[in-house]
């Protein structure tokens, strides 16, 4: 009886270890996804800033042509 209980406890322990490993993997993936999203947001912000600069340069060019 003790051997069966020990084996069952060992199985539970193994399952808990697997579950915790899976949880850790899932959290790690979520963190990485958030980091990637933040990097994309930063790139989009840089692009928006570049477009605004180009727009200003075009407007200045138009103004100097009109004068």
Short mmCIF file of C-alpha atoms in Angstrom, two decimals:
data_model
loop_
_atom_site.label_atom_id
_atom_site.label_comp_id
_atom_site.label_asym_id
_atom_site.label_seq_id
_atom_site.Cartn_x
_atom_site.Cartn_y
_atom_site.Cartn_z
CA UNK A 1 0.00 0.00 0.00
CA UNK A 2 2.82 2.39 0.87
CA UNK A 3 4.51 1.73 -2.46
CA UNK A 4 1.31 2.60 -4.36
CA UNK A 5 0.85 5.79 -2.34
CA UNK A 6 4.46 6.71 -2.92
CA UNK A 7 4.06 6.10 -6.64
CA UNK A 8 0.86 8.18 -6.73
CA UNK A 9 2.54 11.01 -4.84
CA UNK A 10 5.45 10.82 -7.25
CA UNK A 11 3.04 11.05 -10.21
CA UNK A 12 1.34 14.10 -8.67
CA UNK A 13 4.73 15.70 -8.12
CA UNK A 14 5.73 15.04 -11.74
CA UNK A 15 2.44 16.50 -13.01
CA UNK A 16 2.89 19.58 -10.82
CA UNK A 17 6.39 20.05 -12.18
CA UNK A 18 5.10 19.75 -15.77
CA UNK A 19 2.23 22.15 -15.07
CA UNK A 20 4.57 24.71 -13.50
CA UNK A 21 6.96 24.37 -16.46
CA UNK A 22 4.07 24.98 -18.88
CA UNK A 23 2.91 27.99 -16.87
CA UNK A 24 6.44 29.39 -16.90
CA UNK A 25 6.65 28.91 -20.68
CA UNK A 26 3.29 30.62 -21.18
CA UNK A 27 4.25 33.63 -19.05
CA UNK A 28 7.60 33.88 -20.83
CA UNK A 29 5.83 33.86 -24.20
CA UNK A 30 3.44 36.58 -23.03
CA UNK A 31 6.33 38.73 -21.81
CA UNK A 32 8.17 38.27 -25.11
CA UNK A 33 5.02 39.14 -27.06
CA UNK A 34 4.63 42.33 -25.04
CA UNK A 35 8.28 43.22 -25.68
CA UNK A 36 7.80 42.64 -29.40
CA UNK A 37 4.64 44.75 -29.38
CA UNK A 38 6.49 47.55 -27.58
CA UNK A 39 9.31 47.38 -30.14
CA UNK A 40 6.74 47.62 -32.95
CA UNK A 41 5.08 50.58 -31.23
CA UNK A 42 8.46 52.30 -30.96
CA UNK A 43 9.14 51.71 -34.67
CA UNK A 44 5.72 53.08 -35.57
CA UNK A 45 6.37 56.16 -33.43
CA UNK A 46 9.73 56.70 -35.19
CA UNK A 47 8.02 56.35 -38.57
CA UNK A 48 5.33 58.82 -37.57
CA UNK A 49 7.99 61.27 -36.44
CA UNK A 50 9.90 60.85 -39.72
CA UNK A 51 6.73 61.44 -41.72
CA UNK A 52 6.01 64.62 -39.75
CA UNK A 53 9.54 65.86 -40.49
CA UNK A 54 9.14 65.11 -44.20
CA UNK A 55 5.78 66.85 -44.19
CA UNK A 56 7.34 69.97 -42.62
CA UNK A 57 10.13 69.96 -45.20
CA UNK A 58 7.61 69.72 -48.05
CA UNK A 59 5.57 72.59 -46.61
CA UNK A 60 8.71 74.74 -46.31
CA UNK A 61 9.62 73.91 -49.89
CA UNK A 62 6.16 74.94 -51.07
CA UNK A 63 6.38 78.19 -49.11
CA UNK A 64 9.76 79.09 -50.63
CA UNK A 65 8.48 78.32 -54.13
CA UNK A 66 5.48 80.62 -53.61
CA UNK A 67 7.68 83.54 -52.59
#
